[in-house]
XYZ file of C-alpha atoms in Angstrom:
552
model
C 0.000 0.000 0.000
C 0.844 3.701 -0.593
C 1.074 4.013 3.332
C 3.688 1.470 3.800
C 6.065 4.909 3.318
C 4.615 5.447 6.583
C 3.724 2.751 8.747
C 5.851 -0.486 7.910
C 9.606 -1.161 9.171
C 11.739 0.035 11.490
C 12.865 3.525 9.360
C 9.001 4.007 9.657
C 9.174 4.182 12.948
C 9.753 8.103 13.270
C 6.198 8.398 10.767
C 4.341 6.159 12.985
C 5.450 8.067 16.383
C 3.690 11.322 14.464
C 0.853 9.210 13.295
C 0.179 8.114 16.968
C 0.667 12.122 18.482
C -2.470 12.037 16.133
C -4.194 9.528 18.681
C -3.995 6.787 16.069
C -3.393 3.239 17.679
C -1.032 0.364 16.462
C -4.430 -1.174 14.914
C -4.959 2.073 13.014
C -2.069 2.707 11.888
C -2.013 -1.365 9.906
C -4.742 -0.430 8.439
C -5.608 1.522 4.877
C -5.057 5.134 5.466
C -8.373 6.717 3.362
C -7.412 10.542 2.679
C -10.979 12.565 2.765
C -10.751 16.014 0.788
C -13.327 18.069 3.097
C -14.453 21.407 1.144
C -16.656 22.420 3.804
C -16.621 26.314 4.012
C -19.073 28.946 5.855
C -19.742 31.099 2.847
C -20.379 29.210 -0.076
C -24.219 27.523 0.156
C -23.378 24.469 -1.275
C -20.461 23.801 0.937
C -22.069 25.074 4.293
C -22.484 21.378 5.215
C -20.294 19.615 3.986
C -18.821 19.059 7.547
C -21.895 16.581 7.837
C -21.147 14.718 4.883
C -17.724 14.359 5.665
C -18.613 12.883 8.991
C -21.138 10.346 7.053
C -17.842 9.483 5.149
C -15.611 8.762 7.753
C -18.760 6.731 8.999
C -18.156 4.864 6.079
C -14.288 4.509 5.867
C -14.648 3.003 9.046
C -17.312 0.579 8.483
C -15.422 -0.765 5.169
C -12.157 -1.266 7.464
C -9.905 1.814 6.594
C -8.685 5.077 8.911
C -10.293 8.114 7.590
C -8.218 11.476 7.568
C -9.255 14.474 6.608
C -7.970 17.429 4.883
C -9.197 20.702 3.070
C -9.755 22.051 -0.066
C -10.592 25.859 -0.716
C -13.939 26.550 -2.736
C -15.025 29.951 -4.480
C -19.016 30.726 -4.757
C -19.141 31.818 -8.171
C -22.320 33.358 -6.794
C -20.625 35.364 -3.919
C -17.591 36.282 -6.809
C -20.133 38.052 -9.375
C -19.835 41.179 -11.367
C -16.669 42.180 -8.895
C -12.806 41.408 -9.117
C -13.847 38.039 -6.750
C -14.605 36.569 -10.395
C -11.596 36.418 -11.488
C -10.514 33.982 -8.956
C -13.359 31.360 -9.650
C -12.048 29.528 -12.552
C -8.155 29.526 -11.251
C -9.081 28.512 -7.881
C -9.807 25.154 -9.835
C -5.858 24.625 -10.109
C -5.431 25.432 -6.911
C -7.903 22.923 -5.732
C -6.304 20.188 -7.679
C -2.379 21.665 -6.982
C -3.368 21.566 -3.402
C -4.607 18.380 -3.092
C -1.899 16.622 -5.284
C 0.620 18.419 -2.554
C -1.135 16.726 0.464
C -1.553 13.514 -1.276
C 1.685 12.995 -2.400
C 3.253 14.667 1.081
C 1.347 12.648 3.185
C 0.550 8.934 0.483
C -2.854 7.984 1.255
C -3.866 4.121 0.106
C -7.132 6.034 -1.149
C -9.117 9.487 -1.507
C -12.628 10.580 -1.059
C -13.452 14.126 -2.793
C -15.829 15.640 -1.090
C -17.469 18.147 -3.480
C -19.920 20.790 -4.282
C -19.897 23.704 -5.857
C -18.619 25.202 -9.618
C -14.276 24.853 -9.902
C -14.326 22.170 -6.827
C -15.733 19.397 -8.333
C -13.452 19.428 -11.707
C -10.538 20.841 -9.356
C -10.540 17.857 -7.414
C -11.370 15.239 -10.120
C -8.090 16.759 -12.148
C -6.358 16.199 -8.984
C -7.538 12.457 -8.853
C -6.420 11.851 -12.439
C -3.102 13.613 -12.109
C -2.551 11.042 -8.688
C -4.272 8.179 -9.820
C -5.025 6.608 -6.882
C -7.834 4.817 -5.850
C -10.699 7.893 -5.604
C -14.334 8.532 -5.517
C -16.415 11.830 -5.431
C -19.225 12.274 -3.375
C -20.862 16.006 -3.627
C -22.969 17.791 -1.470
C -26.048 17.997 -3.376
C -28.645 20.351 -4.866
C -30.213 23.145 -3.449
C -33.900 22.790 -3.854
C -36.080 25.601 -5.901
C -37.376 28.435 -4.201
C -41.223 28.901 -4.746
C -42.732 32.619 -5.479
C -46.426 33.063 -6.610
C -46.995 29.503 -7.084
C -44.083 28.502 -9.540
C -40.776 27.618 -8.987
C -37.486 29.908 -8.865
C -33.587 29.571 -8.761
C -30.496 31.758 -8.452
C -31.034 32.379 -11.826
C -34.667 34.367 -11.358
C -33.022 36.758 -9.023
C -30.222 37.650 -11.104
C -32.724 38.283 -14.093
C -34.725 40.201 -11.347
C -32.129 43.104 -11.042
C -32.985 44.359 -14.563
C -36.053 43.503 -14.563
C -36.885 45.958 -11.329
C -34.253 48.649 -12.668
C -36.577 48.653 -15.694
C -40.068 48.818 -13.559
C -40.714 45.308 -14.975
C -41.844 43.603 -11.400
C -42.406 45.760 -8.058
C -40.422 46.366 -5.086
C -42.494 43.434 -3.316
C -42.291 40.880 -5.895
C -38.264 41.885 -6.142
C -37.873 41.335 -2.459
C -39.338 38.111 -2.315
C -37.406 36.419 -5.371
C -34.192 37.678 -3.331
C -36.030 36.171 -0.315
C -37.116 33.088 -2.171
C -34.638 31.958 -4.838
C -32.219 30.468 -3.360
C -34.270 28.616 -0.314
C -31.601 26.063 1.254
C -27.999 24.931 1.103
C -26.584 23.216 -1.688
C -25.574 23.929 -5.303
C -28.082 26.071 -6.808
C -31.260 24.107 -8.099
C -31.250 24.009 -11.780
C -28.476 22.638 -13.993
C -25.579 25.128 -13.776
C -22.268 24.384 -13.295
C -22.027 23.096 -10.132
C -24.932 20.832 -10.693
C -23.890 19.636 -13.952
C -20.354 18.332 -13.073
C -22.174 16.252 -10.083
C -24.100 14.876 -12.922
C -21.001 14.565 -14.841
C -19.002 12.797 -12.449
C -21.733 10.138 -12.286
C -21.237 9.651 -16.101
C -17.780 9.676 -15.991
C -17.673 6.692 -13.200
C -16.426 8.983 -10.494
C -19.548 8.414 -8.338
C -21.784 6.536 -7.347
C -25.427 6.748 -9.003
C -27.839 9.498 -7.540
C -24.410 11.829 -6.493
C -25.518 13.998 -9.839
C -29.031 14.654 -8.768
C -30.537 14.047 -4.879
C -30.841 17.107 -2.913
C -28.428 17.927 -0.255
C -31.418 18.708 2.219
C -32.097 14.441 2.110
C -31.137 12.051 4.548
C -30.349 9.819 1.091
C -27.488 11.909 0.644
C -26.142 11.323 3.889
C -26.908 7.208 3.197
C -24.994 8.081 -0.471
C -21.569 9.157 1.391
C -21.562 6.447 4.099
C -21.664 4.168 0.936
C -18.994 6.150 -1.047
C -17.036 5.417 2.137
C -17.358 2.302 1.611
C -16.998 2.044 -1.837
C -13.910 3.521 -1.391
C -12.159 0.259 0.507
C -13.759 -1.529 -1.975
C -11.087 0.366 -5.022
C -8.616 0.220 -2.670
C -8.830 -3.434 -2.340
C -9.612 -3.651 -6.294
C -6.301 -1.927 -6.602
C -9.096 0.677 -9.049
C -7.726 4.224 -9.939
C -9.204 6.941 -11.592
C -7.517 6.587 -15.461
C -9.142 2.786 -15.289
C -12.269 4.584 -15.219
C -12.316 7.825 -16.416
C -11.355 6.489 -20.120
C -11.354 8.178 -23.614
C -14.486 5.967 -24.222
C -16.120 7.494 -20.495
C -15.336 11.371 -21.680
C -17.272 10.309 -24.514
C -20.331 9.301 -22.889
C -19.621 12.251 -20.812
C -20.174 15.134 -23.687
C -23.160 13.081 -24.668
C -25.074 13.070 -21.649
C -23.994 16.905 -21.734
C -25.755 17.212 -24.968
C -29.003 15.194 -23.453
C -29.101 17.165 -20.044
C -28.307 20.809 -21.521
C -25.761 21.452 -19.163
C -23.565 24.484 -18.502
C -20.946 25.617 -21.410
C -18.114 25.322 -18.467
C -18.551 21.497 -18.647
C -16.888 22.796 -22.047
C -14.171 23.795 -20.061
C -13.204 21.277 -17.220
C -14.089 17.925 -19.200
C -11.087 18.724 -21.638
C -9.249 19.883 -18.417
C -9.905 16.646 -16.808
C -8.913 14.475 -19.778
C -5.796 16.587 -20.089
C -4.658 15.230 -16.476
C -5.456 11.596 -17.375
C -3.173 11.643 -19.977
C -5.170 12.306 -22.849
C -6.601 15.788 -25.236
C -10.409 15.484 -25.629
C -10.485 17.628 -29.003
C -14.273 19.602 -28.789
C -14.179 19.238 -32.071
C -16.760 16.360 -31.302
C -18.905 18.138 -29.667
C -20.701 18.842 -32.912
C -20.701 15.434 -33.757
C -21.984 14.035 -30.982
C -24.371 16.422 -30.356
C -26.133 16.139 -34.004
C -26.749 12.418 -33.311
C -28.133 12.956 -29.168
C -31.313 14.265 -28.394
C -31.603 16.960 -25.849
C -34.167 15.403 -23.289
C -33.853 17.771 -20.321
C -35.281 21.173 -19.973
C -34.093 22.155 -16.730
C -33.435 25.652 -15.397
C -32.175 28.336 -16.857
C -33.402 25.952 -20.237
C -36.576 25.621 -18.266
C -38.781 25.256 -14.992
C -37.360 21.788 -13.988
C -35.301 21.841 -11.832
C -32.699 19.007 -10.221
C -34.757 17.860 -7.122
C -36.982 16.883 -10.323
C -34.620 15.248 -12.129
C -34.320 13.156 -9.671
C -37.623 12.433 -9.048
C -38.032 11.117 -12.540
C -35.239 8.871 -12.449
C -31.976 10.359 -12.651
C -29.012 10.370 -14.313
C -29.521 6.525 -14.589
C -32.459 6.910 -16.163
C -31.140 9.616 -18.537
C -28.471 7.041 -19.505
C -30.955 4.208 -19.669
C -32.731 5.944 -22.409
C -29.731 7.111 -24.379
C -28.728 3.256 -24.469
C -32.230 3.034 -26.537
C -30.268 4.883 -29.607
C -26.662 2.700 -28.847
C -25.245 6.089 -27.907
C -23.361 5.062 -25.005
C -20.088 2.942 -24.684
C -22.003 0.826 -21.528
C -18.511 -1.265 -20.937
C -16.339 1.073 -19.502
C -16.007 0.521 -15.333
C -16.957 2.589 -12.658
C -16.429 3.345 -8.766
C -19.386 1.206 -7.800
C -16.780 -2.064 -9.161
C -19.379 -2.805 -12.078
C -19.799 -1.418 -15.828
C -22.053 1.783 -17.056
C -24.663 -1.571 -18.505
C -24.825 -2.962 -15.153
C -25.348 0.383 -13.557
C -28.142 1.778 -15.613
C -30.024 -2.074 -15.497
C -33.399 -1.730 -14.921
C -33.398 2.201 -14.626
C -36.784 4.150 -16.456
C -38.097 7.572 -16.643
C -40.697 8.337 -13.801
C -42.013 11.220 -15.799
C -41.482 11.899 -19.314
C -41.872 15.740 -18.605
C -38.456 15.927 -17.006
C -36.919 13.284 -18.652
C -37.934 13.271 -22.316
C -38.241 9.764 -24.531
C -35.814 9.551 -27.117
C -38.939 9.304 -29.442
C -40.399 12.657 -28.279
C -36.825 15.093 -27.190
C -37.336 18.454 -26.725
C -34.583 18.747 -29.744
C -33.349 16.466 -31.792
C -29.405 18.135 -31.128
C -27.814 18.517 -28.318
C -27.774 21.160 -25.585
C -24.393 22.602 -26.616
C -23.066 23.469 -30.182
C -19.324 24.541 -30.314
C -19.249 27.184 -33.526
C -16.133 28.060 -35.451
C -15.308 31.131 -38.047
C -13.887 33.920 -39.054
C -14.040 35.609 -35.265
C -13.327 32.401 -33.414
C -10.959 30.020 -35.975
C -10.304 28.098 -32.897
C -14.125 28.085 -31.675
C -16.406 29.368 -29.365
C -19.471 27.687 -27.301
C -22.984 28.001 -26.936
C -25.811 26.407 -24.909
C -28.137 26.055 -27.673
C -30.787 24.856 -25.169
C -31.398 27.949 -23.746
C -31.086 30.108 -26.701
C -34.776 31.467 -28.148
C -35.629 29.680 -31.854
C -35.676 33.506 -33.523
C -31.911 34.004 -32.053
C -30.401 30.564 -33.322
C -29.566 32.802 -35.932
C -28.635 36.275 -35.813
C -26.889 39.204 -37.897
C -26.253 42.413 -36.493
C -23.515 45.433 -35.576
C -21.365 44.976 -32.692
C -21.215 46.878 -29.794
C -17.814 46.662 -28.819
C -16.379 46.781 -24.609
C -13.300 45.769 -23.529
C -14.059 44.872 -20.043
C -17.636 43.463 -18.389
C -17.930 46.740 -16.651
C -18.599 48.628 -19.361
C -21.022 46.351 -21.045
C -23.478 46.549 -17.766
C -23.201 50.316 -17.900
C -24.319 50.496 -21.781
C -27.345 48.017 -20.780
C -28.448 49.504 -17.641
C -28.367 52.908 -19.441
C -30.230 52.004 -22.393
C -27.840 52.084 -25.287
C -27.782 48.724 -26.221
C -30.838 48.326 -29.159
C -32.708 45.292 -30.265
C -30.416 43.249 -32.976
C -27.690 44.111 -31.487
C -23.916 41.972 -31.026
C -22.620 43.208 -27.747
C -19.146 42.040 -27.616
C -17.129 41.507 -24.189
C -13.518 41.266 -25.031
C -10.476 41.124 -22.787
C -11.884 38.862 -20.518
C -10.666 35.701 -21.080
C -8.145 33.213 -19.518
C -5.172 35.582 -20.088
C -6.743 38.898 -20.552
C -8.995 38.745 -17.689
C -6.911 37.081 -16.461
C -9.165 34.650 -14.729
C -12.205 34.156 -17.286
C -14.695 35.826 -15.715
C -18.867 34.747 -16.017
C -20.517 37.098 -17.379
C -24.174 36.226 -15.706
C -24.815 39.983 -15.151
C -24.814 41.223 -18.357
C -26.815 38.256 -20.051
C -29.150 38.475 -16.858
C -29.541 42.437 -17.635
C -30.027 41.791 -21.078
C -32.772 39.211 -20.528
C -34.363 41.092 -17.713
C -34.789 44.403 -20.305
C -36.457 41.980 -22.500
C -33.993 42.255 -25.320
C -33.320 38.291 -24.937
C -35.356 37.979 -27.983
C -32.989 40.351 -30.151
C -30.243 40.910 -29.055
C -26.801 38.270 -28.744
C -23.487 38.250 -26.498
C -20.292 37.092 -27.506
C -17.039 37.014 -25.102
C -13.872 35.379 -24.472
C -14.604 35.069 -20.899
C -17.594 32.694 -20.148
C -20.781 31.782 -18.389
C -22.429 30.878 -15.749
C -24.578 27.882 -16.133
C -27.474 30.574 -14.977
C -26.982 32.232 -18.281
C -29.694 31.821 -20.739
C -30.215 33.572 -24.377
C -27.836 33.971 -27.330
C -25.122 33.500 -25.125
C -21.866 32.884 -26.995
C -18.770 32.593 -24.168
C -14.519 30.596 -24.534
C -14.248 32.917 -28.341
C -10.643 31.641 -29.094
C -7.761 33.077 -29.938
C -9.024 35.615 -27.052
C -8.202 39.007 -27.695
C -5.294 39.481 -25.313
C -3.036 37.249 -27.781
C -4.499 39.112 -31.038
C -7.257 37.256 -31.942
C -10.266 38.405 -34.257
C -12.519 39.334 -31.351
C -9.539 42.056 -30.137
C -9.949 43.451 -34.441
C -13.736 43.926 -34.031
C -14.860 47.659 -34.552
C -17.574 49.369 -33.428
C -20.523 48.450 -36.110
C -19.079 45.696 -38.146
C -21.693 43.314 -38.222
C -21.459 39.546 -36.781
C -23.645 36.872 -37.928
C -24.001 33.963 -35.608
C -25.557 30.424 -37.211
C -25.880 27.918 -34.428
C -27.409 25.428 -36.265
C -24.662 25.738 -38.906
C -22.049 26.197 -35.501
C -20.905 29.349 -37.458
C -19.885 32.458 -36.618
C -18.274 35.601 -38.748
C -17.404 38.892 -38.633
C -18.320 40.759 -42.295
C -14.761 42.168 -43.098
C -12.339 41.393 -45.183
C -9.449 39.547 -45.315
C -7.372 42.515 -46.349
C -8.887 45.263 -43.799
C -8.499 42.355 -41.182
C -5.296 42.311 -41.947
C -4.639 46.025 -41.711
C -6.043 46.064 -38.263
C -3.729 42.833 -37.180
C -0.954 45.122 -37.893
C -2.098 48.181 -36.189
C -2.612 45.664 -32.919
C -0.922 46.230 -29.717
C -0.966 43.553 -26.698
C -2.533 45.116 -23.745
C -0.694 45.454 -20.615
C -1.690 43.100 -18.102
C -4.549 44.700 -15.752
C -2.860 42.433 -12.568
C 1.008 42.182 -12.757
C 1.938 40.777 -9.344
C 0.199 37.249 -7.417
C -1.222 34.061 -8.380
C -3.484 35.387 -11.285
C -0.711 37.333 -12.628
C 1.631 33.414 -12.587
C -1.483 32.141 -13.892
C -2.220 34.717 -17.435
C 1.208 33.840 -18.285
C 0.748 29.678 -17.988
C -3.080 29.871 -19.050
C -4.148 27.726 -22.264
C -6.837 28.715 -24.247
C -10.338 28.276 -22.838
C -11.134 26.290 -26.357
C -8.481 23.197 -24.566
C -9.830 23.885 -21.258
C -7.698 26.459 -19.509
C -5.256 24.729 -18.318
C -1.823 25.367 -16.958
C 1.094 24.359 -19.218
């Protein structure tokens, strides 16, 4: 075992004398030492109790024979982090999570590691850091928040966030805008409809990280507690199965990954972290795929910001089993590859069925035919650019118009909230992406303003930053090159007119080679808005957000 380093033979014998100032006894100290990654933090919601499922955990380490110890690992609330400089620590914090953990791992060799998760960077932060280790490891996340109910109908995060506009505008009254802040977000957990956080739980089911029902039961169940004394379990189970994460997170798992995506509707970042992921076990997961898978998988989820399901429904219908299940009708899933629970993806998803075909769509009635997400390529993004095409109005899956041109978030907001932004037109929000940000921001509140104004219906967004999985509309985030290294998107003028295609995955900017080329010449880099820190290390190590933003 990895532990021996520490507890067998006499040069050991210095390790073990720290081990026991730790109150472990001989007995302990034989057995498997189970590492648990504890995110648990008082300011993000969906990591507030994470102390209890930890404990639930170690319940279960215990029970299946090993010594559970537990460390930390940091968590941003992308929430929290909006529209303010906090944003640009959300996506980097995920290579801290996983740098971190590696460090404490390798320091300290655990026989095996439970992740426990939550929110939007941690989950893909920690399942890098499993990959890069490749030890015996399983992910068990804190669950969903459950919707908030106003008037009747149901509401998320991503109600309130549309509700700032929508009361700056005199669209809904002090009184109904109090109560969605009051409302919306009603108890702990990752916000309730399929955002980021949400969707890389689900994820990490697909990918075999998890046991089933990790993607979808609410953290406010008891079930969840049940689900991490058995991932505690499961755990001694790998260990003993000598199981580590690149056995199952295979090129054939990623696969079925981005399909489920496609079916579900998740967030664009899942367009980030799964090539991120891949990248640390050993392999490049080229999105040029996406397209290609998602033409052939039906999109059979509408949930929030998509629609008015939300995850405590998705799992009432059946889950991401039952998701999988029906994909399996159309032989769209590789149903061999081997997961945490020590059997395949077929044995899994045996016997799983949709408990209500609202939620959870047949394959012979989908909402779409295509997938949630379309990756679109062209003359202002040669190396791509992403989409939720789930959540984007029929009348915008195509659009022409000029571009309204800012070179920072902050500015956009301001031209929204004053009123200068008119129906058909591009806004464009450039510097903001992995190096020029640096950080990537989300840019939820200008795509909330612009939906709560009621130009969702006319007017598109296009950025080298990103998303939140909140975001709904003509949405268009990851443009690549970004426009801190020269790309297209840092050429754009003022008026020149963009036409986006998403069912063709194009998108162009009307000017010509030659005056394109005039304006490449005239191009200066930027100096860096942070030149001293971590996110100043990280904008010159960043990859493009098109190959996941990762480190070099």
């Amino acid at each position: 075992m990895r532990s021996d380093t520490l507890t067998k033979g006499i040069n050991a014998a210095p390790q073990r004398a720290l081990l026991k100032a730790l109150g472990l006894c001989d007995d302990e100290i034989g057995r498997p030492l189970i590492g648990i990654v504890n995110s648990q933090n008082d300011i993000v919601p969906g990591h507030m109790f994470l102390d209890k499922i930890t404990e639930a955990v170690k319940q279960g380490v215990a029970l299946g024979g090993g010594v559970p110890i537990v460390f930390p690992a940091i968590a941003v609330c992308d929430g929290l982090a909006m529209g303010h400089a906090g944003m640009k620590y959300s996506l980097v914090s995920r290579e801290l999570i996983a740098d971190s953990v590696e460090a404490m791992a390798t320091a300290h060799p655990f026989d095996g590691l439970v992740l426990v998760a939550a929110c939007d960077k941690n989950v893909p932060g920690l399942l890098m850091a499993a990959a890069r280790l490749n030890i015996p490891s399983i992910v068990i996340s804190g669950g969903a928040m459950l919707a908030g109910r106003v008037h009747g109908r149901k509401v998320s995060y991503s109600d309130i966030s549309e509700g700032v506009s929508q009361f700056r505008t005199g669209k809904i009254s002090q009184a109904v805008f109090m109560e969605l802040e009051n409302k919306s977000c009603p108890s702990c957990g990752s916000c309730s409809g399929m955002f980021t956080a949400n969707s890389m739980n689900c994820l990490s089911e697909v990918l075999g990280m998890a046991l089933p029902g990790n993607g979808t039961i609410p953290a406010v169940m008891s079930a969840r507690l049940r689900l991490a004394k058995e991932s505690g379990l499961a755990v001694m189970d790998l260990v003993k199965r000598d199981l580590k994460p690149r056995d199952i997170m295979t090129e054939a798992a990623f696969r079925n990954a981005l399909t489920v995506d496609m079916a579900l509707g998740c967030s664009t970042n899942s367009m980030l972290h799964l090539p991120a992921i891949a990248h640390e076990c050993g392999f490049e997961l080229d999105l040029a795929v996406a397209n290609q898978i998602s033409s052939g998988t039906p999109n059979l989820c509408h949930l929030a910001p998509a629609g008015r399901h939300y995850i405590e429904e998705l799992d009432e219908a059946g889950g991401i089993p039952a998701v999988m299940a029906e994909l399996s009708k159309l032989d769209l899933l590789d149903l061999k590859p081997m997961t945490v629970t020590g059997r395949t993806v077929a044995e899994n998803i045996a016997g799983a069925a949709i408990r209500n075909e609202e939620v959870i769509r047949p394959v012979s009635a989908p909402y779409a035919k295509e997938g949630g997400i379309a990756v679109l390529k062209g003359s202002l993004a040669p190396d791509g650019c992403v989409v939720k095409r789930s959540a984007v109005a029929p009348e915008m899956l195509r659009h022409s118009g000029p571009a309204r041109v800012f070179d920072s978030e902050e500015e956009a907001l301001d031209a929204i909230y004053g009123g200068r932004i008119n129906p058909g037109d591009v806004v464009v929000i450039r510097y903001e992406g992995p190096k020029g940000g640096p950080g990537m921001r989300e840019m939820l509140n200008p795509t909330s303003a612009i939906m709560g104004s009621g130009l969702g219906s006319s007017v598109a967004l296009i950025t080298d930053g990103r998303f939140s999985g909140a975001t709904r509309g003509a949405a268009i985030g990851h443009v690549s090159p970004e426009a801190a290294v020269g790309g297209p998107v840092a050429l754009v003028k003022e008026g020149d007119i963009i036409t986006i295609d998403i069912p063709a995955n194009t998108i162009d900017v009307a000017v010509s080679e030659e005056e394109m080329a005039e304006r490449r010449a005239a191009w200066r880099p930027r100096q860096p808005r942070i030149t001293h820190g971590y996110l100043a290390r990280y904008a010159k190590l960043v990859s493009s957000g098109m190959s996941g933003a990762t480190l070099s």
